[in-house]
Structures are given as C-alpha cells and as structure tokens.
Amino acid sequence: MTMNMTLLQIPAAFILAPLLPGVINRTKAFFAGRQGQPLLQAYYDIAKLLRKSAVYSRTTTWVFRAGPVISLAAVITALFVLPVGGSAAPFSFTGDMIFLAYLLGVVRFFTVVAALDTGSPFEGMGASREVQFSVLAEPALLLSLAAMSLIGNFHTAEIAPSRSLFMSLSEIYARLTMNAWAQSGTVLLLAAGAIAIVLLAENCRIPVDDPTTHLELTMIHEVMVLDHSGPDFAMILYAAALKLWIFCALLAGVLTPVRSGNLLLDTGAVMVGIFLIAVGVGVIESIMARLRLLRVPQLLSGAGVFALLAIVLVLRGQ
Amino acid sequence: MTHMELWIDILIVLLILTNLKLMGSSRLSACIRTVALQGILLGALPLIAGHGQIPFRVVILSGVTILLKGVVFPWLLLRALRTSNTRREMEPFIGYSTSMLISVGLIGLAMWMGGRLPLPVPLKSPLVVPLALFTIMTGLLAIVSRRKAISQVLGYLVMENGIYAFGLTLAQKEPMLIELGTLLDVFMAVFVMGIAIFHINREFDHIDTDLLASLRD
Amino acid sequence: MSLILTAIIVLCASGLASLGCGRIPGRANAIGAAGTVLGCLIGLAPAAEALWSGQAQALHMAWPVPLGSFHIQIDALSAFFLLPVLGLPAIAAIYGKTYLAAYSGKKNLGASWFFYTILVASMALVVIARNAVLFLMAWEIMSLSSFFLVCFEDEKEATRKAGWTYLVATHIGTAFLLVMFVLLTHHNPSMDFDHFSAAGMNGASISGLVFLLAVVGFGTKAGFMPFHVWLPEAHPAAPSHVSAVMSGVMIKTGIYGILRILTFLGHPDPWWGWVLTGIGVVSGILGVLFALAQHDLKRLLAYHSVENIGIIALGLGMGVLGMALNQPVLAVIGFAGGLLHVLNHAIFKGLLFLGAGAVLHETGERDIEKLGGLMRRMPVTGALFLLGAVAICGLPPLNGFISEFLIYMAALSGMGAAGVSLSGIAVITALAMIGGLAAACFTKAFGVVFLGEARTSATEKAHEVSAAMRFSMAILGLGCVLIGVSGPAVISAMKPVLETVTGYQNYDVAACLAGSLAPLKHISAAAVIFLAAAGVLIWLRRWLLSGRNPAESGTWSCGYLRSSARIQYTASSFAQPLTGMFGFFLQTHQEIEPVEGYFPSKGRLHTDTGDIFTRNLYRPIFKGVERFLLRLHWIQQGRVQLYVLYVAVTLLFLLVWNLR
C-alpha cells in the first residue's frame, strides 16, 4: 500500500500539475467577474506547442536549447524527493531538503544562462532580477524547512554517534500532525508564512512578479523565456507547472495536518490542500498589486526573518 | 506546551515583527502605527500571561498602557507629522534593507544574551527577556540611524517599550505607582517632543536633526 | 618515501635545466613542462599509497641546521593534500606549455619554469615536512617562488604593485607563524612536530594563543578575510596556469597548516570553532559579493577563492566545534565537508582559471564588459567553463554540491546541541546565501563572456585554443563530474584522513561517516535519474523537431529591429541589483555622466569596487607606519662611512652587552 502510494505521487504530479495554473486563473477570473479561460488551458497550450516547430535566434548556441531540457529534468528529479503530506517520497534521505533546494537552483541557473544566451537586453534584465531574489529566497526556504525538522525533536539531546537529529523531508512531513500544531503552532505558522512568500517569489506570482504579461520592463520570469518557442517553450511551461506543484505540496503538507494513518485519506486531504493553495494564490493575485521592485527584497527578507524566528523559537522554546 | 504559552509566544513573535517592520519601513505614518500596535500588544501581554485570575492593578496598568501607547501617543505624533509636512524618512544613515539585516543580527545577539543573563525569577516564557533586549536595541538603532525628529521620538518610545517588557519579567510585584509614574514621564516626554517638533518645524521648515547640528555655536 | 624525494629532485632538476635553456624558449618550455608532469606523477604514487593503506611513512635524517632536522612523513592528511598539490600543477603545466609559447622571445621562459617547478616542489615539501625549521624554510621558498611567478609580466606597473603587496602580506603572515612555532617549542628541546604532539599543550591559555596565531599566520596565506587583501591583487597578475595553481592549491597550504596545528593542540575549545565559523561566514559572503562587483574576469575568480576558503572554514569550524563539544558526528562530517571542498575547489577553480586564461590568450582581454559571444568561437572552452561554473555554484550533480552538502549536514546535525545552534544557523544561512550569490556571479561571468554577441572586434577574432590546453581543462572537468557522481566512494576513501585530523581513538570514524553515506548514495542515484531524464527529454525534443525545420531569425527585442551587440545587458547592469542591495558593504565608487535631453550625445558610467579592507584598514595603518618611519629618515645619509659606523657600533654594543 505504502509503496503504491509513493509511486503514484509522481504520475499524479505529472498529470495534475498543469491544473494549478488553471485553478489560479479561474480564481482570478471569478474575482474580475469574467468567464475566464478553461480550467485545462495549460494542457491545451502545452499540447499545441508540442505540435509546433521552433524559431531560434541566430545569436543562440546549444546552451539556449539545453536550458529547458535541463530545467525540466531537474524539476522531475526534485519530484522524487518530494513528500506529499504524510506519505513519503520515493527517495527519502537525510538532507534531501538541501538536494531539493539545489535542484531548484539548477533550474534557475540554466534558465538564466539560456536567457543570457539570446543577448537580448530584456532577458538580461529579467535574469538579473531572478538571481537577485533567489539570494534571499533560498535561505528562507532552507531555514524554514530546518525549523520544521527540529520541532519536538532535539531535546532528546544525547546524540548517539551514528544518529543525526535532523531528518528527511518525508520524515518531517510525516510528523506534522494536529498534535504538532497544538504543540508548536507558532513555529509552524512562521515556517508556513516563509514558505508561502518563497512560493510566490519562486513561481513568479504577484506581488513579486506578474505572470500575465510578457513584455513589461517589470517582469522577471516571463521575460526570461521570451525567445523560446515550440517544444522548448512547452517544456518551460510544464516545468513551471511542476515547480508550482512542488511548492504547493511543501506548503500544503504543513497546512493540512491530516495524518490519520489511512494513506488514501491523508493524501486526499493534502491534494485538496494543494488546490486550495492555488485558489489562495489566485485570491492574492486578485486583491494585491505588484510591489515596486525595490520593495521585493524587503518582502523576501521578511520571509527570511519568519524562518529565522521559527528556528530560534524551536531552539529556545522547548 | 499549553495553549496559554502558545498565545504568549504568538504575541512575542508579533512584537518582534513590529520591531522589524519599524526598521524596514520608510513611511513615517506607518512607523507611528507600528509603534502604536506594539504598545497595544505590550499592554495586552500581562493580561494573557496572567494565569486566568488577573489582579485588578494589572488590568488598570494594562488599560492605561494601551490607552497611552496605543491611542494618545500615536495621535500626538500623527498630528505633529501632519503639521510638519513630512511623510517619509528620506535618507537614513543606514538603509532599510541593511537595518533589517542588522536587526536580524540583533535578534541573535539578544537570544544569546537572554540565555546567559542570570535572572532572579522564573519566567513565563523564555522569550520575554530576549524580546525586551531586542526591543531596547531596536529603539537605540532607530535613534542612531534615522534623521527625522519623529523617527527619533519613535526610537525613544520603542526603547521605553523594551524597558517596560523587561520590567514585566522581573517585577511582577512592583508597585503600581512606579509603573504609572514611568508612564507619566514618557507621556510628558512625548508631549514635549511633539511640541518641540512643531516649533522646530515652524522655525526652520524641516525637522532634520542633523541640520540642527549647525546650531552648536 | 624515496619516491617523493625523487619527485622533488626531478622537479628541481627540470627547473634548473629549463633555466639553463633560457635562451632557447621552445626547449625551456618543453623541459619545464615535461619535468613538472614527470615529477608530479612520481610524487603522486606514494601519496596514493598512503591514502590507500592508511599507513604513514617517515624519513628522518640529521641536518646541520640549528634546531632543524630533515624529518618528512606522509600520513593520510599529507597524502590527501599531496593529491591537489601535485595533481593540479601537472595538469596546469601541460596547459602552461602552450600558454607561455605566446611569450617566447619576449620573456625568459626558463626562469618562469624554474620558479614554477620550485613552487611545486616547495608546496610538496610544506605538506610533508615534520620539522618546524624545515617547514618554515619550505614555506618561505614557496612564498618567494610564487612572488617571482606573480611578477612574470613585470613591465606592468600594476603587476609590480601586486607583487609587492603579496610579498609584504605573506611575510607578515610568516612572522605570526614564527612566533607560533616559538611558542610551541617553548618547553621542547627540538622543533620536530613529533615532539609538539607528544608534549601536548598543558596550559589552555597558550594553546588558545597558538591557535589564534595559526589562524592569522596561515589565514593570510589561505585568504581568510580580512587577511585576504593580497589575493585579488596577486592572483590575476600571474600567468593563468600559475593563477590556477596559486588559487587552486597554494592557498590550501594555509588550510593544511591550520589542520596540522590543530592536531598538536589536543582538545580544542568551543570558541575556536566559533572563530573559524565567523571567519567562514565573513569570507564566504563578502568574498562572493566582491567577486560579483568585479569587471576583471581573473580578479572575479580570485575573489571567489576567498569565498571558497570561507566555505572550507565553515566546514572546519563545524569540525572543531564537534570535537570541542564531543559530538563526533558533527566533527567528522564537518571536517569531511571542509576537506573535500579543498580538493573540489582545486579542481573547479583550476578549471575556471585555465578557462579564463584561454579567453585571455585568444582575445587579450580580461575585462568582462568587452567580451561576449565566445561560445560559438570557442565551443570546448565554453562548455568546460560552464561545467566549472555549475560546479563552483555547488549545484548537483557535480562535485561542489557534495562538499557543501556535507557542511550543511554537519550544521543541521549539530542543531539543538548547546553551543552549536547559533553557529549552525549562521552556517546554513551563509551557505544558502553564498549559493545564491555564487549562482548570480557565475551566470554573470559565463553569460556575459561566452554568450550573446561579441562586444568588441578583438573578441570576434578569437579561435578555439590548442588541443593541449583543451586537454588540461577536459581532465579537470572530468574530475568535477567523477567526484560528483561517486560521492560515497570518495567519502569512504577519506576515512584515514579524518582519523588523522580528529585523532579519534574512542569513536569510530567509519560509524560517524555512515550517517552521511546513505544520503550520498541516494544523491548519486538521483543524479542518474537526472541524467536519464535529461537524456529522454533531449531525445524527445529531437524527435519532435525532426522534419519540422526550425527557423532562424534575430533575437526578439520587443519589436526593435536594428539590434546591435551594444544593447546587450552588461555585466555591471546584471550585477547592479545585488551590488546595490549590499552597497553598504561594497562601497562601490561610481562616476556617472547621466544621459540628458531628448537627443543625448553621450553618457558614461564607471564603477570601481576596491577592497574595503585595503581602503579602510590597511592603507591607514601603512600610512601611519610610513609617517613614523619617515621621522627616522635622518639616519639614512647615503654615505658608506656612516653605515660602516652603524654596523661597528651595533657590534660593539652587542659585545659589551654579552660581556656585561
């Protein structure tokens, strides 16, 4: 049973991830009083792009063509260490959170390099902002995950020589029960806040970035992929959907502490949580404006402060 | 951990966040409101920490604190702000992102010091002392790093908030009179500063304190 | 043991022979390069053997120097450092043969090779010496030979200045080492390292002082902030293969020194770990920030060495903390991460410096802003530089990730233990920030230099470098990949080294390492998944595009048709958001002539990020010293008679003092 569920998580992500942008867009449409695009629009887009040919700039080299491929491969690899709620990931090992964060770093590196390969000033600008914000987002993500791994754990202080205290993502999420919330709700709330901000920043969402326009000087992620077309662009869209899935799953795992032992129920609850978070993102996008670019670092350092406070609370509060 | 401690923790975290918000925002009116919120939260702290039965004097003290810090001071300062036609702290000596970073460092320092400080009484929450230290340091940082007189008044208020939090932890049995006396002192100070800002502004058309340095001789 | 001596002799002999052929550049070049490769290969054999067997080999000979003895030993720690110390110079020598050929006739290549071989031999001697006099002598030869290598292009004013800065800095460092060794030998009759270990340090206060002296003295060589100021000056000035050796290996002798001294000092205090962690955080973050603000490709790489030394210091700091607080897992994994990063950094920094050298060789340009579009002209160099860039950013599945992962593991595993938590948080935050900043820095360096369009005509004429140079870089690239995918094997092989460093007898080092082996195995497996996924996707993309005739056009500039290379985003603009955000630390000097009016004729922006420590710390100090010394100017009258008088008076005074 356990084995089946963990193996099913990856196909589930493959199939369901492009639904998330659809849910967000429908939410935004609802708030704007529009009909909105079909829920399955992302699937249609990807299918159409896969059937098309591509146009390449004469400036570009193989680096440009490798960008989408490597990004998608890295995101797919990241799915292997991602627990969905209480049910463990196929690969779970101590420190997999670092591996996950660095795989997302690979995605970023190659997206940025592919953008620079075009020699376009716009893409350079987007790339520059992407790397700037990641400097602040990455510590926030890692510290909040570290804080969660320490909850209720470390005061059994005597360390056996072979056992280390902190855990794999799967173990962390397996222990986030209702009881954990009652015990250290503050910590979890802070950590969830930090992850939520990082989610918005890393997935180019308002208030950090605006995913709906492609040609504004204020864009970050969307402007970096201006020159990609055809199957390459399909891969980028798909990778973006999977990345959104990863972050939603990380956040939903904290916010839906259903750990009944019945895997079907638990996983179902987290899946519902994932889509509710997508709705939440849509709500935020509807009611907030983009921040000025100069304010974004402050928002992200805010996430860092949340995470830091969380970890300090765990270390001092227990 | 009981529910009450959870609430104290949340309150303390919120207090820490108000300090950071103060260091990170440039709009003076937002800063004043942040300090007001801090005063209200701080006033509420003894009410929540009171184990169910709350002595009458604590209620009085909290009420007066909330009234003064949450309503009267902000009103005074906002009025001074309106009359002085300033809306932003324009060029602080230390930038906003940097002061945020420094504040984060100060949290670490406060935590470390809080762990080492020998205290005579057992605490409700291990975080109160670090909170108090951090608040005092934030106040000092605001006074040192900002130019506008209003920011400095705010820094002074925050520092006083820190001392108040420190007092909460140490002197549960402290006579009410002393607390009220302190509050009165602060009230007078803010009042005087508010008037002073008003007059400085009328005389010089600005409230940049570093330009006052030219008055030294 | 005789093999390592043979290696040193071969190195010195080929250097001398090369010096002898100074008039015939081609021959000097060939002898120098061949001798280095041969000597290094001979020397690597005993190192590999010592690592494999875990047995230390020693050689003890009498030596007529007071307090000295010719005592050398290869234990696991020495052997581990011998790998990069002999490996990288051999590869760089193959590269250097072609690289230096461009200078033949203009420069004395024989002398350059002479100092190169001497540098390699002295570095090898530094890590195997077991006597303080021998050690210091090797240390000094190493410093001097590298000084002459830095001054290779001595006709340039900047190079001479860099050389002097280096010479002064390294000698100040050596002065601290001298005091340290005197303290260590305080009660000992001999200056053999064995006696240091045997005597132990009883007074806690003195061992703390020795540790601090070692951190300053060795840290100057290693490039710890704020003792790093010579590094960004000297490394770019040297020829590129020498920069690779200096940056990749020579500064690691400082790390070796600290580790070796730690083995004498017995049980460390926790504050030693805090000091190292603090230095690591400062060097790591500020190092990469300053790298980000540079325009000179080699200077950028030099600042990155400071950053990586910082990462190594974070690992060592965790290790020392673990030892001090009796947390063996923390100690072993921390040291393992730090040590592995020593090796990794030698590989990828060597690769990157050789790549930068290839660019310099072809375009004559080190200024990033004037390069661009080299990927199509130098595809192999570009691909290898990209590999090195990914590795240095610590991204999986390459080697940089493995060592940084271990340091993360150490920090996380120490969380919650008293005394470690705050340092642990600092390490995690610092590593995560360094990771982000390094990615920013290397996307900038690689992107602006190799991608896009050529910005100047010099860049347009560039060609791929010779096969020998490509071969050297390819070997290092291979190293990055191999260590990256075989993490568990590498860590297991490091067991004897860690036993030497920690000196653990009552804990089982293998058991402590076991906790990190399982994750590393998973990571290797995940790397395979990653490569498989990439392979499938490449195939898929090719299959989809086959028969569809992808079109070619210009880059889409949002409707702007008259595109030129000059509208590309520059390196300065790329880095500006980050340098602006951390402007408080960088204090970049800017000169701006803004664009004005509807038809602006010209605009100009010049930025220069000098070192804040040079400007705010060292320059005032040296100014003060200079002012003081100028007061003694009256002593110097320039007459021989007067100087003889000084000597005579001094001698007389000493005589009287002794007879008193």
PDB file of C-alpha atoms in Angstrom, chain C residues 5-85:
ATOM      1  CA  LEU C   5      62.153  12.718  -2.656  1.00  0.00           C
ATOM      2  CA  THR C   6      62.765  11.603  -6.234  1.00  0.00           C
ATOM      3  CA  ALA C   7      59.807  13.652  -7.285  1.00  0.00           C
ATOM      4  CA  ILE C   8      61.125  16.756  -5.561  1.00  0.00           C
ATOM      5  CA  ILE C   9      64.557  16.216  -7.066  1.00  0.00           C
ATOM      6  CA  VAL C  10      63.103  15.706 -10.558  1.00  0.00           C
ATOM      7  CA  LEU C  11      61.110  18.895 -10.178  1.00  0.00           C
ATOM      8  CA  CYS C  12      64.084  20.953  -9.066  1.00  0.00           C
ATOM      9  CA  ALA C  13      66.384  19.426 -11.693  1.00  0.00           C
ATOM     10  CA  SER C  14      64.000  20.079 -14.547  1.00  0.00           C
ATOM     11  CA  GLY C  15      63.562  23.612 -13.298  1.00  0.00           C
ATOM     12  CA  LEU C  16      67.306  24.153 -13.316  1.00  0.00           C
ATOM     13  CA  ALA C  17      67.625  22.564 -16.752  1.00  0.00           C
ATOM     14  CA  SER C  18      64.868  24.789 -18.033  1.00  0.00           C
ATOM     15  CA  LEU C  19      66.584  27.815 -16.551  1.00  0.00           C
ATOM     16  CA  GLY C  20      69.747  26.748 -18.324  1.00  0.00           C
ATOM     17  CA  CYS C  21      67.953  26.730 -21.673  1.00  0.00           C
ATOM     18  CA  GLY C  22      66.630  30.221 -21.091  1.00  0.00           C
ATOM     19  CA  ARG C  23      67.953  31.400 -24.470  1.00  0.00           C
ATOM     20  CA  ILE C  24      66.016  28.756 -26.406  1.00  0.00           C
ATOM     21  CA  PRO C  25      62.372  29.275 -25.401  1.00  0.00           C
ATOM     22  CA  GLY C  26      60.992  26.189 -27.102  1.00  0.00           C
ATOM     23  CA  ARG C  27      63.352  23.860 -25.303  1.00  0.00           C
ATOM     24  CA  ALA C  28      62.955  25.560 -21.945  1.00  0.00           C
ATOM     25  CA  ASN C  29      59.237  25.260 -22.329  1.00  0.00           C
ATOM     26  CA  ALA C  30      59.348  21.580 -23.197  1.00  0.00           C
ATOM     27  CA  ILE C  31      61.774  20.623 -20.446  1.00  0.00           C
ATOM     28  CA  GLY C  32      59.906  22.591 -17.817  1.00  0.00           C
ATOM     29  CA  ALA C  33      56.514  21.156 -18.665  1.00  0.00           C
ATOM     30  CA  ALA C  34      57.711  17.583 -19.115  1.00  0.00           C
ATOM     31  CA  GLY C  35      59.756  17.692 -15.910  1.00  0.00           C
ATOM     32  CA  THR C  36      56.791  19.000 -13.914  1.00  0.00           C
ATOM     33  CA  VAL C  37      54.457  16.324 -15.228  1.00  0.00           C
ATOM     34  CA  LEU C  38      57.004  13.586 -14.609  1.00  0.00           C
ATOM     35  CA  GLY C  39      57.907  14.793 -11.123  1.00  0.00           C
ATOM     36  CA  CYS C  40      54.288  15.192 -10.106  1.00  0.00           C
ATOM     37  CA  LEU C  41      53.341  11.733 -11.365  1.00  0.00           C
ATOM     38  CA  ILE C  42      56.219  10.179  -9.414  1.00  0.00           C
ATOM     39  CA  GLY C  43      55.148  12.055  -6.314  1.00  0.00           C
ATOM     40  CA  LEU C  44      51.510  11.089  -6.604  1.00  0.00           C
ATOM     41  CA  ALA C  45      52.355   7.389  -6.270  1.00  0.00           C
ATOM     42  CA  PRO C  46      53.401   7.439  -2.599  1.00  0.00           C
ATOM     43  CA  ALA C  47      50.514   9.777  -1.786  1.00  0.00           C
ATOM     44  CA  ALA C  48      48.026   7.385  -3.310  1.00  0.00           C
ATOM     45  CA  GLU C  49      49.641   4.512  -1.492  1.00  0.00           C
ATOM     46  CA  ALA C  50      49.489   6.265   1.869  1.00  0.00           C
ATOM     47  CA  LEU C  51      45.821   7.108   1.345  1.00  0.00           C
ATOM     48  CA  TRP C  52      45.008   3.572   0.259  1.00  0.00           C
ATOM     49  CA  SER C  53      46.808   1.792   3.062  1.00  0.00           C
ATOM     50  CA  GLY C  54      46.332   4.415   5.737  1.00  0.00           C
ATOM     51  CA  GLN C  55      49.923   3.789   6.837  1.00  0.00           C
ATOM     52  CA  ALA C  56      52.211   6.727   7.495  1.00  0.00           C
ATOM     53  CA  GLN C  57      55.734   6.599   6.126  1.00  0.00           C
ATOM     54  CA  ALA C  58      58.513   8.671   7.581  1.00  0.00           C
ATOM     55  CA  LEU C  59      62.096   9.593   6.862  1.00  0.00           C
ATOM     56  CA  HIS C  60      64.377  11.128   9.439  1.00  0.00           C
ATOM     57  CA  MET C  61      67.809  12.482   8.612  1.00  0.00           C
ATOM     58  CA  ALA C  62      70.210  14.647  10.527  1.00  0.00           C
ATOM     59  CA  TRP C  63      70.553  18.134   9.213  1.00  0.00           C
ATOM     60  CA  PRO C  64      73.243  20.605  10.238  1.00  0.00           C
ATOM     61  CA  VAL C  65      70.840  23.489  10.692  1.00  0.00           C
ATOM     62  CA  PRO C  66      70.390  24.522  14.328  1.00  0.00           C
ATOM     63  CA  LEU C  67      67.220  23.013  15.790  1.00  0.00           C
ATOM     64  CA  GLY C  68      66.447  21.537  12.391  1.00  0.00           C
ATOM     65  CA  SER C  69      66.311  18.017  11.177  1.00  0.00           C
ATOM     66  CA  PHE C  70      65.311  16.682   7.812  1.00  0.00           C
ATOM     67  CA  HIS C  71      62.214  14.922   9.009  1.00  0.00           C
ATOM     68  CA  ILE C  72      59.490  14.201   6.499  1.00  0.00           C
ATOM     69  CA  GLN C  73      56.446  11.998   6.743  1.00  0.00           C
ATOM     70  CA  ILE C  74      53.497  11.136   4.557  1.00  0.00           C
ATOM     71  CA  ASP C  75      50.486  10.389   6.679  1.00  0.00           C
ATOM     72  CA  ALA C  76      46.915  10.395   5.439  1.00  0.00           C
ATOM     73  CA  LEU C  77      46.496  14.153   5.885  1.00  0.00           C
ATOM     74  CA  SER C  78      49.692  14.929   3.969  1.00  0.00           C
ATOM     75  CA  ALA C  79      48.750  12.422   1.300  1.00  0.00           C
ATOM     76  CA  PHE C  80      45.330  13.982   0.902  1.00  0.00           C
ATOM     77  CA  PHE C  81      46.850  17.414   0.356  1.00  0.00           C
ATOM     78  CA  LEU C  82      49.509  15.969  -1.941  1.00  0.00           C
ATOM     79  CA  LEU C  83      46.776  14.992  -4.386  1.00  0.00           C
ATOM     80  CA  PRO C  84      45.883  18.561  -5.380  1.00  0.00           C
ATOM     81  CA  VAL C  85      49.385  19.872  -4.669  1.00  0.00           C
TER      82      VAL C  85
END
